Amino acid sequence: RADLEKLTAKQAGNLQDELRGKAIEIRGVNVIAAKVSLSDPKALKTLVFNLEKELAPSAIIVGADVDGKPQLMLAISKELTGEQLDAGKFIRQAASFIKGGGGGQPFFATAGGSDTEGLDTAVSSILEWVKAGIEQ
């Protein structure tokens, strides 16, 4: 079990490096939107929080297939949250694409569902909503 945790942590670290390089800047906010292959929900959450802190101010959008079930996570730097940028609101809206539900706080939210085919649409939709919120 310890070896598996070490391997997962290494995979998440490599993924963090890869995603950091894909960040786009929108009005001074670093934004990452990606579908990733990391099947451990705890490692996924750690990855999202690490990127959000490292790239702040930022919005980190991640979708993953976790044991055949779609998982969405969105972290938005607390100083950016408000009426235009609300992670809980965006996740609840995007959950419909994966035939699921979700929610959370304005700065961090998650969703799960039953349709992994909808992950790409969910991630790209959240990205568009985040961009619109930043540009307002």
Coordinates of N, CA, C and O in Angstrom, one line a residue:
R1 N 0.8 -1.2 0.0 CA 0.0 0.0 0.0 C 0.9 1.3 0.0 O 0.6 2.2 -0.7
A2 N 1.9 1.3 0.8 CA 2.8 2.4 0.9 C 3.5 2.7 -0.5 O 3.6 3.8 -0.9
D3 N 3.8 1.6 -1.2 CA 4.4 1.7 -2.5 C 3.5 2.3 -3.5 O 3.8 3.2 -4.3
L4 N 2.2 1.9 -3.4 CA 1.2 2.5 -4.3 C 1.0 4.0 -4.0 O 0.8 4.8 -4.9
E5 N 1.0 4.4 -2.7 CA 0.8 5.8 -2.4 C 2.0 6.6 -2.9 O 1.8 7.7 -3.4
K6 N 3.2 6.1 -2.8 CA 4.4 6.8 -3.3 C 4.3 6.9 -4.9 O 4.6 8.0 -5.4
L7 N 3.8 5.9 -5.5 CA 3.7 5.9 -7.0 C 2.6 7.0 -7.4 O 2.9 7.8 -8.3
T8 N 1.5 7.0 -6.7 CA 0.5 8.0 -7.0 C 1.0 9.4 -6.7 O 0.7 10.3 -7.5
A9 N 1.7 9.6 -5.6 CA 2.3 10.9 -5.3 C 3.2 11.4 -6.4 O 3.2 12.5 -6.8
K10 N 4.1 10.4 -6.9 CA 5.0 10.8 -8.0 C 4.2 11.1 -9.3 O 4.6 12.1 -9.9
Q11 N 3.2 10.3 -9.6 CA 2.4 10.6 -10.8 C 1.8 12.0 -10.7 O 1.7 12.7 -11.6
A12 N 1.2 12.3 -9.5 CA 0.6 13.6 -9.3 C 1.6 14.7 -9.4 O 1.3 15.8 -10.0
G13 N 2.8 14.5 -8.9 CA 3.9 15.5 -9.0 C 4.3 15.8 -10.5 O 4.4 16.9 -10.9
N14 N 4.4 14.7 -11.3 CA 4.7 14.8 -12.7 C 3.5 15.6 -13.4 O 3.8 16.4 -14.3
L15 N 2.3 15.2 -13.0 CA 1.1 15.9 -13.6 C 1.1 17.3 -13.3 O 0.7 18.2 -14.1
Q16 N 1.5 17.7 -12.1 CA 1.5 19.1 -11.6 C 2.4 19.9 -12.5 O 2.1 21.0 -12.9
D17 N 3.6 19.3 -12.8 CA 4.6 20.0 -13.6 C 4.0 20.2 -15.0 O 4.2 21.3 -15.6
E18 N 3.4 19.2 -15.5 CA 2.8 19.2 -16.9 C 1.7 20.3 -17.0 O 1.7 21.1 -17.9
L19 N 0.8 20.3 -16.0 CA -0.3 21.2 -16.0 C 0.2 22.7 -15.8 O -0.4 23.6 -16.4
R20 N 1.2 22.9 -15.0 CA 1.7 24.2 -14.8 C 2.1 24.9 -16.1 O 1.9 26.0 -16.3
G21 N 2.7 24.0 -17.0 CA 3.1 24.5 -18.3 C 2.0 24.9 -19.2 O 2.2 25.5 -20.2
K22 N 0.8 24.4 -18.9 CA -0.4 24.6 -19.7 C -1.2 25.8 -19.3 O -2.3 26.1 -19.8
A23 N -0.8 26.5 -18.2 CA -1.6 27.6 -17.7 C -1.7 28.7 -18.7 O -0.7 29.0 -19.4
I24 N -2.9 29.3 -18.8 CA -3.0 30.5 -19.6 C -3.4 31.7 -18.7 O -4.0 31.5 -17.6
E25 N -3.0 32.8 -19.1 CA -3.2 34.0 -18.3 C -4.3 34.8 -18.9 O -4.3 35.2 -20.1
I26 N -5.3 35.1 -18.1 CA -6.5 35.9 -18.5 C -6.6 37.1 -17.5 O -6.9 36.9 -16.3
R27 N -6.2 38.3 -17.9 CA -6.3 39.5 -17.0 C -5.6 39.3 -15.7 O -6.1 39.6 -14.7
G28 N -4.4 38.7 -15.8 CA -3.6 38.5 -14.6 C -4.0 37.3 -13.8 O -3.4 37.0 -12.7
V29 N -4.9 36.5 -14.2 CA -5.3 35.2 -13.5 C -4.8 34.0 -14.3 O -5.1 33.9 -15.5
N30 N -4.1 33.1 -13.6 CA -3.7 31.9 -14.2 C -4.8 30.9 -14.2 O -5.3 30.6 -13.2
V31 N -5.1 30.4 -15.4 CA -6.2 29.4 -15.6 C -5.7 28.1 -16.2 O -5.0 28.2 -17.2
I32 N -6.1 27.0 -15.6 CA -5.8 25.7 -16.1 C -7.1 24.9 -16.2 O -7.9 24.9 -15.3
A33 N -7.3 24.3 -17.4 CA -8.5 23.5 -17.6 C -8.0 22.2 -18.3 O -7.4 22.3 -19.4
A34 N -8.1 21.0 -17.6 CA -7.6 19.8 -18.2 C -8.4 18.6 -17.7 O -8.9 18.6 -16.6
K35 N -8.4 17.6 -18.6 CA -8.8 16.3 -18.3 C -7.6 15.5 -18.0 O -6.7 15.5 -18.8
V36 N -7.5 14.9 -16.8 CA -6.3 14.2 -16.4 C -6.5 12.7 -16.1 O -7.6 12.3 -15.9
S37 N -5.4 12.0 -16.1 CA -5.5 10.6 -15.8 C -4.9 10.3 -14.4 O -3.7 10.0 -14.3
L38 N -5.7 10.6 -13.4 CA -5.3 10.4 -12.0 C -6.5 9.8 -11.3 O -7.5 10.5 -11.2
S39 N -6.4 8.5 -10.9 CA -7.6 7.8 -10.5 C -7.8 7.9 -8.9 O -8.7 7.3 -8.4
D40 N -6.9 8.6 -8.2 CA -7.1 8.7 -6.8 C -7.7 10.1 -6.4 O -7.0 11.1 -6.6
P41 N -8.9 10.1 -5.9 CA -9.6 11.4 -5.6 C -8.8 12.2 -4.7 O -8.7 13.5 -4.8
K42 N -8.1 11.6 -3.7 CA -7.3 12.4 -2.7 C -6.2 13.1 -3.4 O -5.9 14.3 -3.2
A43 N -5.5 12.3 -4.2 CA -4.3 12.9 -5.0 C -4.8 14.0 -6.0 O -4.1 15.0 -6.1
L44 N -6.0 13.8 -6.5 CA -6.5 14.8 -7.4 C -6.8 16.1 -6.7 O -6.5 17.2 -7.2
K45 N -7.4 16.0 -5.5 CA -7.7 17.2 -4.7 C -6.4 17.9 -4.3 O -6.3 19.1 -4.4
T46 N -5.4 17.1 -3.9 CA -4.1 17.7 -3.6 C -3.5 18.4 -4.7 O -3.0 19.5 -4.6
L47 N -3.6 17.8 -5.9 CA -3.0 18.4 -7.1 C -3.7 19.8 -7.4 O -3.0 20.7 -7.7
V48 N -5.0 19.8 -7.3 CA -5.8 21.0 -7.6 C -5.4 22.1 -6.6 O -5.1 23.2 -7.0
F49 N -5.4 21.8 -5.3 CA -5.0 22.8 -4.3 C -3.6 23.3 -4.5 O -3.3 24.5 -4.3
N50 N -2.7 22.4 -4.8 CA -1.3 22.8 -4.9 C -1.1 23.7 -6.1 O -0.4 24.7 -6.0
L51 N -1.8 23.4 -7.2 CA -1.7 24.3 -8.4 C -2.3 25.7 -8.1 O -1.8 26.7 -8.5
E52 N -3.5 25.7 -7.4 CA -4.2 26.9 -7.1 C -3.3 27.8 -6.3 O -3.1 29.0 -6.5
K53 N -2.6 27.2 -5.2 CA -1.7 28.0 -4.4 C -0.5 28.5 -5.1 O -0.1 29.6 -5.0
E54 N 0.1 27.6 -5.9 CA 1.3 27.9 -6.6 C 1.1 29.0 -7.7 O 2.0 29.9 -7.9
L55 N 0.0 29.0 -8.3 CA -0.2 29.9 -9.5 C -1.2 31.1 -9.1 O -1.6 31.8 -10.0
A56 N -1.5 31.3 -7.9 CA -2.5 32.3 -7.4 C -2.0 33.7 -7.9 O -0.8 34.0 -8.0
P57 N -3.0 34.5 -8.3 CA -4.4 34.2 -8.4 C -4.7 33.3 -9.6 O -4.2 33.4 -10.7
S58 N -5.6 32.3 -9.3 CA -5.8 31.3 -10.3 C -7.1 30.6 -10.2 O -7.9 30.8 -9.2
A59 N -7.5 29.9 -11.3 CA -8.7 29.0 -11.4 C -8.2 27.7 -12.0 O -7.6 27.7 -13.1
I60 N -8.4 26.6 -11.3 CA -7.9 25.3 -11.7 C -9.1 24.4 -11.9 O -9.9 24.1 -11.0
I61 N -9.3 23.9 -13.1 CA -10.4 23.1 -13.5 C -9.9 21.8 -13.9 O -9.0 21.7 -14.8
V62 N -10.3 20.7 -13.3 CA -9.8 19.4 -13.6 C -10.9 18.4 -13.7 O -11.8 18.4 -12.8
G63 N -10.9 17.5 -14.7 CA -11.8 16.4 -14.8 C -11.0 15.1 -14.9 O -9.9 15.1 -15.5
A64 N -11.6 14.1 -14.3 CA -10.8 12.8 -14.3 C -11.8 11.6 -14.3 O -13.0 11.8 -13.8
D65 N -11.4 10.5 -14.8 CA -12.1 9.3 -14.8 C -11.6 8.5 -13.6 O -10.4 8.1 -13.6
V66 N -12.4 8.4 -12.5 CA -11.9 7.7 -11.3 C -12.7 6.4 -11.2 O -13.9 6.4 -10.9
D67 N -12.0 5.4 -11.6 CA -12.6 4.0 -11.6 C -13.9 3.9 -12.3 O -14.9 3.4 -11.9
G68 N -13.9 4.5 -13.5 CA -15.1 4.5 -14.4 C -16.2 5.5 -14.1 O -17.2 5.6 -14.7
K69 N -15.9 6.4 -13.1 CA -16.8 7.4 -12.7 C -16.2 8.8 -13.0 O -15.1 9.0 -12.6
P70 N -16.9 9.7 -13.6 CA -16.4 11.1 -13.8 C -16.3 11.9 -12.5 O -17.2 11.8 -11.7
Q71 N -15.2 12.6 -12.4 CA -15.0 13.5 -11.2 C -14.6 14.9 -11.8 O -13.7 14.9 -12.6
L72 N -15.2 15.9 -11.3 CA -14.8 17.3 -11.6 C -14.4 18.0 -10.3 O -15.0 17.8 -9.3
M73 N -13.3 18.9 -10.5 CA -12.9 19.7 -9.4 C -12.6 21.1 -9.9 O -12.0 21.2 -11.0
L74 N -12.9 22.1 -9.1 CA -12.7 23.5 -9.5 C -12.2 24.2 -8.2 O -12.9 24.2 -7.2
A75 N -11.0 24.8 -8.3 CA -10.5 25.7 -7.2 C -10.3 27.1 -7.8 O -9.7 27.2 -8.9
I76 N -10.8 28.1 -7.1 CA -10.6 29.5 -7.5 C -10.0 30.2 -6.3 O -10.5 30.0 -5.2
S77 N -9.0 31.0 -6.6 CA -8.4 31.7 -5.5 C -9.4 32.5 -4.8 O -10.3 33.2 -5.4
K78 N -9.4 32.5 -3.4 CA -10.4 33.1 -2.6 C -10.6 34.6 -2.9 O -11.8 35.1 -2.9
E79 N -9.5 35.3 -3.2 CA -9.7 36.7 -3.5 C -10.4 37.0 -4.8 O -10.8 38.1 -5.1
L80 N -10.6 36.0 -5.7 CA -11.3 36.2 -6.9 C -12.8 35.8 -6.8 O -13.6 36.2 -7.7
T81 N -13.2 35.1 -5.8 CA -14.6 34.6 -5.8 C -15.6 35.7 -5.5 O -15.2 36.8 -4.9
G82 N -16.7 35.5 -6.0 CA -17.8 36.5 -5.8 C -19.0 36.1 -6.7 O -19.1 34.9 -7.2
E83 N -19.8 37.0 -7.1 CA -20.9 36.8 -7.9 C -20.6 36.2 -9.3 O -21.2 35.3 -9.8
Q84 N -19.5 36.7 -9.8 CA -19.1 36.3 -11.2 C -18.2 35.0 -11.2 O -18.2 34.3 -12.2
L85 N -17.6 34.7 -10.1 CA -16.7 33.5 -10.0 C -17.1 32.8 -8.8 O -16.7 33.1 -7.7
D86 N -17.8 31.7 -9.0 CA -18.3 30.9 -7.8 C -18.2 29.4 -8.2 O -18.9 28.9 -9.1
A87 N -17.2 28.8 -7.6 CA -16.9 27.4 -8.0 C -18.1 26.5 -7.8 O -18.4 25.6 -8.6
G88 N -18.8 26.7 -6.7 CA -20.0 25.8 -6.4 C -21.1 25.9 -7.5 O -21.6 24.9 -7.9
K89 N -21.3 27.2 -7.9 CA -22.3 27.4 -9.0 C -21.9 26.8 -10.3 O -22.7 26.1 -10.9
F90 N -20.6 27.0 -10.7 CA -20.1 26.4 -11.9 C -20.2 24.9 -11.9 O -20.5 24.2 -12.9
I91 N -19.8 24.3 -10.8 CA -19.7 22.8 -10.7 C -21.1 22.2 -10.8 O -21.4 21.2 -11.4
R92 N -22.1 22.9 -10.1 CA -23.5 22.4 -10.1 C -24.0 22.4 -11.6 O -24.7 21.5 -12.0
Q93 N -23.7 23.5 -12.3 CA -24.1 23.6 -13.7 C -23.5 22.5 -14.6 O -24.1 21.9 -15.4
A94 N -22.2 22.3 -14.4 CA -21.4 21.3 -15.2 C -21.7 19.9 -14.9 O -21.5 19.0 -15.7
A95 N -22.2 19.6 -13.7 CA -22.5 18.2 -13.3 C -23.5 17.6 -14.2 O -23.5 16.4 -14.4
S96 N -24.4 18.4 -14.8 CA -25.4 17.8 -15.7 C -24.7 17.1 -16.9 O -25.3 16.2 -17.4
F97 N -23.6 17.6 -17.3 CA -22.9 17.0 -18.5 C -22.3 15.6 -18.2 O -22.1 14.8 -19.1
I98 N -22.1 15.3 -16.9 CA -21.7 14.0 -16.5 C -22.7 13.2 -15.8 O -22.5 12.2 -15.1
K99 N -24.0 13.6 -15.9 CA -25.1 13.0 -15.3 C -24.9 12.7 -13.8 O -25.0 11.6 -13.3
G100 N -24.6 13.8 -13.1 CA -24.4 13.7 -11.7 C -24.8 15.0 -11.0 O -25.6 15.8 -11.4
G101 N -24.2 15.2 -9.8 CA -24.4 16.3 -9.0 C -23.2 16.8 -8.3 O -22.2 16.0 -8.3
G102 N -23.2 17.9 -7.8 CA -22.0 18.5 -7.1 C -22.3 19.7 -6.4 O -23.5 20.2 -6.5
G103 N -21.3 20.3 -5.8 CA -21.5 21.5 -5.1 C -20.2 21.8 -4.3 O -19.2 21.1 -4.5
G104 N -20.3 22.8 -3.5 CA -19.2 23.2 -2.7 C -19.2 24.7 -2.3 O -20.3 25.3 -2.4
Q105 N -18.1 25.2 -2.1 CA -18.0 26.6 -1.7 C -17.6 27.4 -2.9 O -17.2 26.9 -3.9
P106 N -17.6 28.7 -2.7 CA -17.2 29.6 -3.9 C -15.8 29.4 -4.3 O -15.5 29.6 -5.5
F107 N -14.9 28.9 -3.4 CA -13.5 28.8 -3.8 C -13.1 27.3 -4.2 O -12.1 27.1 -4.7
F108 N -13.9 26.3 -3.8 CA -13.6 25.0 -4.2 C -14.9 24.1 -4.2 O -15.7 24.2 -3.3
A109 N -15.0 23.4 -5.3 CA -16.2 22.5 -5.5 C -15.9 21.3 -6.3 O -14.9 21.3 -7.0
T110 N -16.7 20.3 -6.0 CA -16.5 19.0 -6.8 C -17.8 18.5 -7.3 O -18.9 18.8 -6.7
A111 N -17.7 17.6 -8.2 CA -18.9 16.9 -8.8 C -18.5 15.5 -9.2 O -17.4 15.3 -9.6
G112 N -19.5 14.6 -9.1 CA -19.3 13.2 -9.5 C -20.5 12.9 -10.4 O -21.6 13.5 -10.3
G113 N -20.4 11.8 -11.1 CA -21.5 11.5 -12.0 C -21.4 10.0 -12.5 O -20.6 9.2 -11.9
S114 N -22.1 9.8 -13.5 CA -22.1 8.4 -14.1 C -21.7 8.3 -15.6 O -21.6 7.3 -16.1
D115 N -21.5 9.5 -16.2 CA -21.2 9.5 -17.6 C -19.8 10.2 -17.9 O -19.7 11.4 -18.0
T116 N -18.8 9.3 -18.1 CA -17.5 9.9 -18.3 C -17.4 10.6 -19.7 O -16.5 11.4 -19.9
E117 N -18.3 10.2 -20.6 CA -18.3 10.8 -22.0 C -18.5 12.3 -21.9 O -18.1 13.1 -22.8
G118 N -19.1 12.8 -20.8 CA -19.4 14.2 -20.7 C -18.3 15.1 -20.0 O -18.4 16.3 -19.9
L119 N -17.2 14.4 -19.7 CA -16.1 15.1 -19.0 C -15.5 16.3 -19.8 O -15.3 17.4 -19.3
D120 N -15.2 16.0 -21.1 CA -14.6 17.1 -21.9 C -15.6 18.3 -22.0 O -15.1 19.4 -21.9
T121 N -16.8 18.0 -22.2 CA -17.8 19.1 -22.3 C -17.9 19.9 -21.0 O -18.0 21.1 -21.0
A122 N -17.9 19.1 -19.9 CA -18.0 19.8 -18.6 C -16.8 20.7 -18.3 O -16.9 21.8 -17.9
V123 N -15.6 20.2 -18.6 CA -14.4 20.9 -18.4 C -14.3 22.2 -19.2 O -14.1 23.3 -18.8
S124 N -14.7 22.0 -20.5 CA -14.6 23.2 -21.4 C -15.7 24.2 -21.1 O -15.5 25.4 -21.2
S125 N -16.9 23.7 -20.6 CA -17.9 24.7 -20.2 C -17.5 25.5 -19.0 O -17.7 26.7 -18.9
I126 N -16.9 24.8 -18.0 CA -16.5 25.5 -16.8 C -15.4 26.6 -17.2 O -15.4 27.7 -16.7
L127 N -14.5 26.2 -18.1 CA -13.5 27.1 -18.6 C -14.1 28.4 -19.2 O -13.7 29.5 -18.9
E128 N -15.2 28.2 -20.0 CA -15.8 29.3 -20.6 C -16.5 30.2 -19.6 O -16.4 31.4 -19.6
W129 N -17.1 29.6 -18.6 CA -17.8 30.4 -17.5 C -16.7 31.1 -16.7 O -17.0 32.3 -16.3
V130 N -15.6 30.5 -16.4 CA -14.5 31.1 -15.6 C -14.0 32.3 -16.4 O -13.8 33.4 -15.9
K131 N -13.7 32.1 -17.7 CA -13.2 33.2 -18.6 C -14.2 34.4 -18.5 O -13.8 35.5 -18.4
A132 N -15.5 34.1 -18.7 CA -16.5 35.2 -18.7 C -16.5 35.9 -17.4 O -16.6 37.1 -17.3
G133 N -16.4 35.2 -16.3 CA -16.3 35.8 -15.0 C -15.1 36.6 -14.7 O -15.2 37.7 -14.1
I134 N -14.0 36.2 -15.2 CA -12.8 37.0 -15.1 C -12.8 38.3 -15.9 O -12.4 39.4 -15.5
E135 N -13.4 38.2 -17.1 CA -13.4 39.3 -18.0 C -14.5 40.4 -17.6 O -14.5 41.4 -18.2
Q136 N -15.4 40.1 -16.7 CA -16.4 41.0 -16.3 C -15.8 42.1 -15.4 O -15.0 41.9 -14.6

